[in-house]
PDB file of C-alpha atoms and ligand atoms in Angstrom:
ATOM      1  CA  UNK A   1      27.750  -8.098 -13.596  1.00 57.00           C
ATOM      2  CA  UNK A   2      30.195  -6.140 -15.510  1.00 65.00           C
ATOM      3  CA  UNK A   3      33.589  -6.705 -14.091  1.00 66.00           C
ATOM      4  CA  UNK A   4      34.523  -3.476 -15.223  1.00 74.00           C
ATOM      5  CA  UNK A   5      32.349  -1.698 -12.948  1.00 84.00           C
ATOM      6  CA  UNK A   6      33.929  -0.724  -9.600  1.00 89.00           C
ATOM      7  CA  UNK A   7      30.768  -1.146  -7.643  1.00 92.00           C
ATOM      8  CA  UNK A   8      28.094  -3.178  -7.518  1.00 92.00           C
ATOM      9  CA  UNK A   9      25.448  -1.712  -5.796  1.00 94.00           C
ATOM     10  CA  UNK A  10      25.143   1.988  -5.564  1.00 95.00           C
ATOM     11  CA  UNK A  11      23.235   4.660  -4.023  1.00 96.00           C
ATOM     12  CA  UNK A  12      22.274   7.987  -5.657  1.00 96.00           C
ATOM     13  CA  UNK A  13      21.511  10.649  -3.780  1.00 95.00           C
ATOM     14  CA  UNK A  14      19.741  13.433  -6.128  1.00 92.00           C
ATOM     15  CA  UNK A  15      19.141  16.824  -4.560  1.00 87.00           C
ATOM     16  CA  UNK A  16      15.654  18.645  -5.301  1.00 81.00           C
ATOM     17  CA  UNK A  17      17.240  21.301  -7.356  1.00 76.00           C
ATOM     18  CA  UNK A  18      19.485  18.277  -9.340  1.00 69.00           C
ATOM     19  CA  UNK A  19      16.669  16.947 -11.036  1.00 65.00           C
ATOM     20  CA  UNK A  20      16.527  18.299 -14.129  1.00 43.00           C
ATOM     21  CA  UNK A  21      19.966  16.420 -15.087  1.00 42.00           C
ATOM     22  CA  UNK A  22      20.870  13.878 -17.553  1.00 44.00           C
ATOM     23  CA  UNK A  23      19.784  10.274 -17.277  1.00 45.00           C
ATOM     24  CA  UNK A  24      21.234   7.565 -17.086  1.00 45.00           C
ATOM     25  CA  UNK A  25      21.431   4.828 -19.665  1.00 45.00           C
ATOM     26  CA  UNK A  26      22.570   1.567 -19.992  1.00 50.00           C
ATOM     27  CA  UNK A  27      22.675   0.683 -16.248  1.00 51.00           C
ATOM     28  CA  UNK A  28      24.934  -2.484 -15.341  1.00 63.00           C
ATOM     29  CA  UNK A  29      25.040  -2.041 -11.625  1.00 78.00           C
ATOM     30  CA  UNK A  30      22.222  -2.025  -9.282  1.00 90.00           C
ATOM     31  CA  UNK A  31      20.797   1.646  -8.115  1.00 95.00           C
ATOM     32  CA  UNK A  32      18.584   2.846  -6.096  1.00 96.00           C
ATOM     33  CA  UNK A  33      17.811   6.781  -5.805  1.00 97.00           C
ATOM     34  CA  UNK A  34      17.113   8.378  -2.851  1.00 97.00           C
ATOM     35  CA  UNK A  35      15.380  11.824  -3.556  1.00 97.00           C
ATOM     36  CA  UNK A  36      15.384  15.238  -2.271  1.00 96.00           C
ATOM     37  CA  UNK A  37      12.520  17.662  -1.694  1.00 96.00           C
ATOM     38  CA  UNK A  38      14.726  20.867  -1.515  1.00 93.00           C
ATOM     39  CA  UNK A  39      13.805  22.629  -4.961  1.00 93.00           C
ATOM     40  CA  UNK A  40       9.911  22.377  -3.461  1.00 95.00           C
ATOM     41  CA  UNK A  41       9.778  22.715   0.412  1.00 94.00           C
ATOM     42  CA  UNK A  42      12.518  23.128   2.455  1.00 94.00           C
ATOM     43  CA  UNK A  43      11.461  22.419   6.298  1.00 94.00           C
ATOM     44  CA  UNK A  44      13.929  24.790   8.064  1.00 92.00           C
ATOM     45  CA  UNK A  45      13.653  27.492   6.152  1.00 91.00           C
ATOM     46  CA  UNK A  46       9.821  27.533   6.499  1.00 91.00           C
ATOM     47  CA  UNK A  47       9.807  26.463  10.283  1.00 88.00           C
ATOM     48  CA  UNK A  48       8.607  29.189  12.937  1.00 85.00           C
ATOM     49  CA  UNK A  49       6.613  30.885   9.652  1.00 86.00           C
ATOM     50  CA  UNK A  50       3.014  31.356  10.473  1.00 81.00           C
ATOM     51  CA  UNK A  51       3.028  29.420  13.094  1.00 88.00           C
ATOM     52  CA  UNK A  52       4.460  26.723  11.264  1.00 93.00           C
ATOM     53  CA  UNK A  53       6.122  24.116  13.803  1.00 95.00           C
ATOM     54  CA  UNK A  54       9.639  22.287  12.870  1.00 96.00           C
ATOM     55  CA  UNK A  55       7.674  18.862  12.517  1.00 97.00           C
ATOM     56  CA  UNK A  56       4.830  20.344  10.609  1.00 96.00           C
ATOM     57  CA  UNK A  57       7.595  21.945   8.163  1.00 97.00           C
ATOM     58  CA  UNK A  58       9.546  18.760   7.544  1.00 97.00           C
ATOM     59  CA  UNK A  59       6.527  16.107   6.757  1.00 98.00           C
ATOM     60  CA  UNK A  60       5.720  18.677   4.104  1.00 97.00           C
ATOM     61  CA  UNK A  61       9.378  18.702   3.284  1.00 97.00           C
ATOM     62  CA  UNK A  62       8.912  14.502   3.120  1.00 98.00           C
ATOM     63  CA  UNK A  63       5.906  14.969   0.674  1.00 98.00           C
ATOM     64  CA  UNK A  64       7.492  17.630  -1.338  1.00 97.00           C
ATOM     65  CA  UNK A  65       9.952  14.654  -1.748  1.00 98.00           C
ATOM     66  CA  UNK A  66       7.675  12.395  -2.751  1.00 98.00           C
ATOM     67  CA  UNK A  67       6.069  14.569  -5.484  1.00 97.00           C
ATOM     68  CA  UNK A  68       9.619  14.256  -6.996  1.00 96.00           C
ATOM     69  CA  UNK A  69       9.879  10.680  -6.829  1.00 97.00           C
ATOM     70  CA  UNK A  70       7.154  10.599  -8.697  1.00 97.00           C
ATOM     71  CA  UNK A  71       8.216  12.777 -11.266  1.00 96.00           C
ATOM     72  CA  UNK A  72      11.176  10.972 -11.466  1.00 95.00           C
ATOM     73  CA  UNK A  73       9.935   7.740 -12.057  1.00 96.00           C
ATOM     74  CA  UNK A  74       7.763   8.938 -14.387  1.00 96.00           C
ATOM     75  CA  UNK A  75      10.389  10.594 -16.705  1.00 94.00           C
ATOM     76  CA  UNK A  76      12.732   7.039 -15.894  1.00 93.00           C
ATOM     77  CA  UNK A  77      10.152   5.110 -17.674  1.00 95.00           C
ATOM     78  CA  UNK A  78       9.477   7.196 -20.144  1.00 95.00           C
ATOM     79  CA  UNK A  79      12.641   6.551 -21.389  1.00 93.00           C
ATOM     80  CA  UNK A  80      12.117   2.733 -20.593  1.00 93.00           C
ATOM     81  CA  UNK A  81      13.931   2.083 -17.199  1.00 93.00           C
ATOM     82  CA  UNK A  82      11.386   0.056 -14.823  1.00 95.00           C
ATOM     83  CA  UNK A  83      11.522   1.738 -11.556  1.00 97.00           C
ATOM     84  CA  UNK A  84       9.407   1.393  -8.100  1.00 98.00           C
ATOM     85  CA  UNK A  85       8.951   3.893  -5.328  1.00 98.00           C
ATOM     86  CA  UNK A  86       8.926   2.879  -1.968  1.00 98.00           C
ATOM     87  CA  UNK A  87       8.252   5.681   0.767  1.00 98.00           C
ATOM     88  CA  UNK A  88       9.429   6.029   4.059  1.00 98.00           C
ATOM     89  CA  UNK A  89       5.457   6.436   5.282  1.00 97.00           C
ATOM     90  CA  UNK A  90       2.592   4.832   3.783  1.00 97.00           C
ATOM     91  CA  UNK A  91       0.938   6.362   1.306  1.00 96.00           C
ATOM     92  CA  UNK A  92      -0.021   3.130  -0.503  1.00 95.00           C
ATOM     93  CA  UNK A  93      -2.280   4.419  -3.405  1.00 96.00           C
ATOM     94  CA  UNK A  94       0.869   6.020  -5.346  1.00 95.00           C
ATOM     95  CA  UNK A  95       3.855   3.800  -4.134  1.00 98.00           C
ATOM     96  CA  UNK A  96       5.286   0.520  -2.054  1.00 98.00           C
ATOM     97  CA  UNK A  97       6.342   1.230   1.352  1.00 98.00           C
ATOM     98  CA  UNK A  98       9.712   1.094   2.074  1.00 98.00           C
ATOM     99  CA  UNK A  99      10.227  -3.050   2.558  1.00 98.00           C
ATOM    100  CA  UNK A 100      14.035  -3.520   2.894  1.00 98.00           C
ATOM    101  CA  UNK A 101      13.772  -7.106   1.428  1.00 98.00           C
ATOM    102  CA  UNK A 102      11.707  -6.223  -1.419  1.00 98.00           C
ATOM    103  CA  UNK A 103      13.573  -2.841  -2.391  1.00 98.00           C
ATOM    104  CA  UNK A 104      17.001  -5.408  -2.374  1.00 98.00           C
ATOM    105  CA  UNK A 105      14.457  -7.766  -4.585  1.00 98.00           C
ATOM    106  CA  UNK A 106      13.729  -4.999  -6.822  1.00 98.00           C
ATOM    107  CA  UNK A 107      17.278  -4.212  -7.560  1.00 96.00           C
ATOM    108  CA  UNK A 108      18.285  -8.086  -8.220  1.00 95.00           C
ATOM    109  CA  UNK A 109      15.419  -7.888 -11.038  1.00 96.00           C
ATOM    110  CA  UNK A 110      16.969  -4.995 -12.459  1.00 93.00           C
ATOM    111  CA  UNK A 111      14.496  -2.282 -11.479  1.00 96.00           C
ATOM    112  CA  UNK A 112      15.933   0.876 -10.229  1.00 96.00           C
ATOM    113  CA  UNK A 113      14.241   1.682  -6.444  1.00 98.00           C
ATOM    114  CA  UNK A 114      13.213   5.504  -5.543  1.00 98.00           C
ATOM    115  CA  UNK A 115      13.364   6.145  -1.870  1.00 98.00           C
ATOM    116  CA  UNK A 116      11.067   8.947  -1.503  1.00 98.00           C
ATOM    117  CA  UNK A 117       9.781  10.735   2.086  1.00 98.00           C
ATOM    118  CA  UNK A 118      13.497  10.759   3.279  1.00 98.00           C
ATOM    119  CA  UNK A 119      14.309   8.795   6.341  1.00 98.00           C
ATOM    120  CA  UNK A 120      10.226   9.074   7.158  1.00 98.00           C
ATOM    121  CA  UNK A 121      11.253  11.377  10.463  1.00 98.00           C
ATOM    122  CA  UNK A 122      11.454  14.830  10.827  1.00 98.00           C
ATOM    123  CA  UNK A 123      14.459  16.484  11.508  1.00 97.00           C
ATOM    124  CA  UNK A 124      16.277  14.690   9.253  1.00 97.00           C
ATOM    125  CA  UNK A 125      17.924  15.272   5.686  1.00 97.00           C
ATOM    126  CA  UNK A 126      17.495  12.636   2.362  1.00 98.00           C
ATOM    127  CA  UNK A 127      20.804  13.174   2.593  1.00 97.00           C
ATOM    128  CA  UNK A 128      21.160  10.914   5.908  1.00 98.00           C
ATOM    129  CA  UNK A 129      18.460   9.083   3.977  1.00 98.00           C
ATOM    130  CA  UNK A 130      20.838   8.247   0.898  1.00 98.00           C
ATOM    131  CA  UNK A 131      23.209   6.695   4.039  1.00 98.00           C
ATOM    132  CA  UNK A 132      20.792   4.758   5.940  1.00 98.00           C
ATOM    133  CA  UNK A 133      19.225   3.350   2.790  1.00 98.00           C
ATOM    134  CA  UNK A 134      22.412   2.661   1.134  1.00 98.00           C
ATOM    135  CA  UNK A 135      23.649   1.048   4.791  1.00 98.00           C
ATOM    136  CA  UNK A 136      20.684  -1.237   4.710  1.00 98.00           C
ATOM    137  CA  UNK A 137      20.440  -2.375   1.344  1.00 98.00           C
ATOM    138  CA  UNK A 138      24.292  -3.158   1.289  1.00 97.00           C
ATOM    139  CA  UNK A 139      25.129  -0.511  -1.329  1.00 97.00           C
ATOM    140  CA  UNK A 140      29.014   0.251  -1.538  1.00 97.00           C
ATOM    141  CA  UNK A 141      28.925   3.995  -2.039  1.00 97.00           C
ATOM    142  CA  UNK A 142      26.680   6.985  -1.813  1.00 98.00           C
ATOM    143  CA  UNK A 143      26.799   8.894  -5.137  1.00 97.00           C
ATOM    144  CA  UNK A 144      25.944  12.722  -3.963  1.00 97.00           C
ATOM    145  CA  UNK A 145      24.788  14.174  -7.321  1.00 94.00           C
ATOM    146  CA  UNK A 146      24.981  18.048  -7.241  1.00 90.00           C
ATOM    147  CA  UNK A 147      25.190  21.178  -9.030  1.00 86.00           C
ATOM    148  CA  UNK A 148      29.650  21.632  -8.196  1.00 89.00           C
ATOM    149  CA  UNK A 149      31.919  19.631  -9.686  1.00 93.00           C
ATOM    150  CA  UNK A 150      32.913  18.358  -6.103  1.00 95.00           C
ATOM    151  CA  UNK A 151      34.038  19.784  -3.095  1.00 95.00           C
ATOM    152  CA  UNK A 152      36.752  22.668  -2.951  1.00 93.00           C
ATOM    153  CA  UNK A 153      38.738  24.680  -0.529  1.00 90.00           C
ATOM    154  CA  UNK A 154      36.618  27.568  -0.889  1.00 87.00           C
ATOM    155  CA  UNK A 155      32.869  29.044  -2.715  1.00 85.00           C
ATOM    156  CA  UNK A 156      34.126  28.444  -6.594  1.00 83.00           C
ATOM    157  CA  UNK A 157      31.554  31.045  -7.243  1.00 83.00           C
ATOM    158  CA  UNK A 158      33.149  33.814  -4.710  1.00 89.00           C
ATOM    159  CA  UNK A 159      36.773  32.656  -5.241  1.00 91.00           C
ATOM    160  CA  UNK A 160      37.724  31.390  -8.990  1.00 90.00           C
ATOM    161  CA  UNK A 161      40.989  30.106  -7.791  1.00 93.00           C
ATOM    162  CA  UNK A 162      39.369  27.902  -4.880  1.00 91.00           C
ATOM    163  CA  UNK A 163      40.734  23.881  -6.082  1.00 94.00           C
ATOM    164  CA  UNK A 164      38.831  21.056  -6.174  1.00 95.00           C
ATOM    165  CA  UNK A 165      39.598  18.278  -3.405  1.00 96.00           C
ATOM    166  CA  UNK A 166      40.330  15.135  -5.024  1.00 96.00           C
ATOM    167  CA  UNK A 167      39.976  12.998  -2.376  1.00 96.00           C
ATOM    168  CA  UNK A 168      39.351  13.659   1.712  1.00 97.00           C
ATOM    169  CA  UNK A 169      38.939  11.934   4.455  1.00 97.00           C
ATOM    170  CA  UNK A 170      35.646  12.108   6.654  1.00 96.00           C
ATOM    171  CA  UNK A 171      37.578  13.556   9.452  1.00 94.00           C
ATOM    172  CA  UNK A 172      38.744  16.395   6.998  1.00 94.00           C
ATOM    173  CA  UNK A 173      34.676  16.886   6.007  1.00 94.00           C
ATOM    174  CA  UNK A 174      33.909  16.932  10.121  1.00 91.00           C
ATOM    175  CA  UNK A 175      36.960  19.054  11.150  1.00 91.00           C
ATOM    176  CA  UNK A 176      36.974  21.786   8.087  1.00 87.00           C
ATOM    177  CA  UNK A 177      33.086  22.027   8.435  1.00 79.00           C
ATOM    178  CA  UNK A 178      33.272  21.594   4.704  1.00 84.00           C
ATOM    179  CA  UNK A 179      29.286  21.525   3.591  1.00 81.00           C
ATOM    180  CA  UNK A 180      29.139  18.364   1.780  1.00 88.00           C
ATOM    181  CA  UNK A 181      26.549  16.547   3.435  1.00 92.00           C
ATOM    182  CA  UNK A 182      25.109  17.329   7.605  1.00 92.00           C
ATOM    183  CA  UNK A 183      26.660  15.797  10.302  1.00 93.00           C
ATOM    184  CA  UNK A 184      24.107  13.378  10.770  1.00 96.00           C
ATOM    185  CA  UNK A 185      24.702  11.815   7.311  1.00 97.00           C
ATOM    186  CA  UNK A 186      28.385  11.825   6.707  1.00 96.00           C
ATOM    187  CA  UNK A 187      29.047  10.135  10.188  1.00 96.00           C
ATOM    188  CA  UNK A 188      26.396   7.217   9.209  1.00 97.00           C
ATOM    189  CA  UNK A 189      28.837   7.112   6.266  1.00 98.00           C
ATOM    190  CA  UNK A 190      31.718   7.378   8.364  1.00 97.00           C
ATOM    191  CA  UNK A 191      30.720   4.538  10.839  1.00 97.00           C
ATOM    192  CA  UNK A 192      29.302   2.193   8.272  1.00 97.00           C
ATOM    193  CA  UNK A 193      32.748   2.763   5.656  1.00 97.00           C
ATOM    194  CA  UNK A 194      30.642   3.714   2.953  1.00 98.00           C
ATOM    195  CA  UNK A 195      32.323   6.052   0.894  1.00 97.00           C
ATOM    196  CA  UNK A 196      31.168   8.998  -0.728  1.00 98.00           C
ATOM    197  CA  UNK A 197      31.519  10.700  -4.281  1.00 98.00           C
ATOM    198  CA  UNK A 198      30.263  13.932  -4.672  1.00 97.00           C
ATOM    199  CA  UNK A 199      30.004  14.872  -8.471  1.00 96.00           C
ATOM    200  CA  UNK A 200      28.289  17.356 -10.864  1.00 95.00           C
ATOM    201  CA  UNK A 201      25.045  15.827 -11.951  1.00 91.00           C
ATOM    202  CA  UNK A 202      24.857  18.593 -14.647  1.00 91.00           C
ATOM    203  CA  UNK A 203      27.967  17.263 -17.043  1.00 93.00           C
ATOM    204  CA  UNK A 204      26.450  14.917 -19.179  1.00 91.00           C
ATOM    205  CA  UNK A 205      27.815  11.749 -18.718  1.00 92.00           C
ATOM    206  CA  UNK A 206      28.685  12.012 -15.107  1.00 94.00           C
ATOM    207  CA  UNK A 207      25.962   9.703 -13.650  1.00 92.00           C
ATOM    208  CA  UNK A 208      27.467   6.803 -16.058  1.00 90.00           C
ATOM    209  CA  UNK A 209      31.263   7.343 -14.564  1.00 93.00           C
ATOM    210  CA  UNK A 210      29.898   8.061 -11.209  1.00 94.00           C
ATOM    211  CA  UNK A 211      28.009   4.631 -11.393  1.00 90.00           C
ATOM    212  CA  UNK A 212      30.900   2.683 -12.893  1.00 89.00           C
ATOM    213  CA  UNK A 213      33.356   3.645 -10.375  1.00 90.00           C
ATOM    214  CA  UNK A 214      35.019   6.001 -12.904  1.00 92.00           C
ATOM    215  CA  UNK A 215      36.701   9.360 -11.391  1.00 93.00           C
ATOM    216  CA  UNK A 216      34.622  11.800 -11.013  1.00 96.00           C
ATOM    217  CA  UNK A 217      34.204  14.768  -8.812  1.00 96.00           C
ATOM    218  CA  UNK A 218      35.749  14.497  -4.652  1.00 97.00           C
ATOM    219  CA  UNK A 219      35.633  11.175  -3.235  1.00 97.00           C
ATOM    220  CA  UNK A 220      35.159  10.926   0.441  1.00 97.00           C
ATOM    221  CA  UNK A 221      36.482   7.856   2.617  1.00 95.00           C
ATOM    222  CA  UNK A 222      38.696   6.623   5.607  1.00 82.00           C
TER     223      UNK A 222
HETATM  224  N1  UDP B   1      12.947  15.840   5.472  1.00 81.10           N
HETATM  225  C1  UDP B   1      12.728  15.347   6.755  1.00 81.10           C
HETATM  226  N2  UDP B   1      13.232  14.120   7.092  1.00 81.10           N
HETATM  227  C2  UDP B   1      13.972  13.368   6.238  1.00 81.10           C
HETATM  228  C3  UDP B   1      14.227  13.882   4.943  1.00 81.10           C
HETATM  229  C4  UDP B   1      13.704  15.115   4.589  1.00 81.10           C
HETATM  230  O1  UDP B   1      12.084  15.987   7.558  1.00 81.10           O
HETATM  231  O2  UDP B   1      14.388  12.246   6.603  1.00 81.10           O
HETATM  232  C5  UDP B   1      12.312  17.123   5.067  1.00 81.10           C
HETATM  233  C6  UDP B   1      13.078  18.362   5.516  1.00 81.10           C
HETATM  234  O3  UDP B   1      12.135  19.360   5.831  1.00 81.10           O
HETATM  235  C7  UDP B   1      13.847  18.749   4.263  1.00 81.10           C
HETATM  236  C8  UDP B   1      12.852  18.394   3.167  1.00 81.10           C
HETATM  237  O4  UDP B   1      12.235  17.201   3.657  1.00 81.10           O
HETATM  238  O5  UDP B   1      14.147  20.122   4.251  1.00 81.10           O
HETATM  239  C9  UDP B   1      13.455  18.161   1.803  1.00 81.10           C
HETATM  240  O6  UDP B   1      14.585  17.317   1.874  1.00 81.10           O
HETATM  241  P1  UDP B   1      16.088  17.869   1.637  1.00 81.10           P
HETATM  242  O7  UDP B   1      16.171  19.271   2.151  1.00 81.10           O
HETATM  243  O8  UDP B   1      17.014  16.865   2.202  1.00 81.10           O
HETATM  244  O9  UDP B   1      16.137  17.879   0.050  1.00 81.10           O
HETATM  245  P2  UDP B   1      17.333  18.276  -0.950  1.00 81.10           P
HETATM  246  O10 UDP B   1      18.181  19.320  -0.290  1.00 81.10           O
HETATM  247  O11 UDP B   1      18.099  17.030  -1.183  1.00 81.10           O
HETATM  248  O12 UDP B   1      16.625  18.735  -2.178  1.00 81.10           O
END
């Protein structure tokens, strides 16, 4: 381990729409990705749609979520990073399921793990995904890649002279309503003291820092 590196164990949260980032090279500490769906099928917003039911719409959601797993390890090996899916429902022809043990076996060999199908239950975000997963496998942080540069006062896009939050507390997420993660997600993160960093996934370079514990972006903790 590189003692340079803040954390040893992370996990990345990559949003549906964040997947056409940079990549990361070079990885010292352990990661494993958990992936979002968003970009392809979005449960709630489909829910109630032709007769669609909530449930219905999120396992599509899950296997929209899976499709990018796939795609992601794909392009990760492409560029010579061994990686292994494991999915929060069997679907044992195209990937491991999820095995706590042998995802945290994975990682000690050096292979980056993609949780795909979310938390396997509908109703739920990857997003409270990225926190359960990260809570099991003893990962110190959740690394929220996004689109922002972190999480401000106000819209940056609506307001150019919103400011960019350094640092908050969970309480301050909960309280201002601030739409970093659901509720469901930043509390696991809350209860379980795993902190958060929310960073642009679309500045090159900004996996790297996020991964080495460099600053980057808001970080959320106590
Ligand atoms: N989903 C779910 N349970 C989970 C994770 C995801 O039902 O544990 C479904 C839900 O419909 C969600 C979709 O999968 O809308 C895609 O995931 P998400 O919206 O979290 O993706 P992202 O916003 O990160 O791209």
């Amino acid at each position: 381990d590189n003692p340079s590196y803040k954390w040893r164990r992370v996990l990345l949260k990559v949003s549906g729409e964040a997947l056409a980032g940079d990549h990361t090279q070079n990885i010292d500490p352990k990661v494993a990705i958990v992936v979002g769906g968003g970009n392809i099928f979005r449960g709630s917003s489909w829910a109630g749609c032709s007769g669609l039911d909530r449930s219905s719409a999120d396992y599509i959601g899950m296997l929209a979520t899976v499709m990018n797993a796939m795609f992601l390890q794909a392009t990760m090996e492409s560029i010579g990073i061994p990686t292994r899916v494991q999915t929060a429902f069997r679907m044992s022809e195209v990937a491991e399921p999820y095995i706590r043990r042998r995802a945290v076996r994975h990682l000690e060999k050096g292979r980056v793990v993609i949780f795909a199908a979310g938390t396997g239950n509908p109703f739920f975000t990857t997003d409270t995904a990225a926190a359960l997963r990260c809570a099991e496998i003893n990962a110190e942080v959740v690394l929220k890649a996004t689109n922002v540069d972190g999480v401000y006062d106000d819209d940056p896009r609506r307001n150019p002279n919103a400011r960019l939050h350094d640092t908050l507390t969970y309480h301050e997420v909960t309280s201002k309503d601030l739409s970093v993660m659901d509720m469901t997600a930043i509390t696991l993160c809350q209860e379980n003291n795993i902190p958060v960093v929310v960073f642009n996934l679309t500045k090159a370079g900004n996996i790297a820092k996020a991964i080495k514990g460099e600053s980057v972006g808001t970080l959320i903790g106590g």
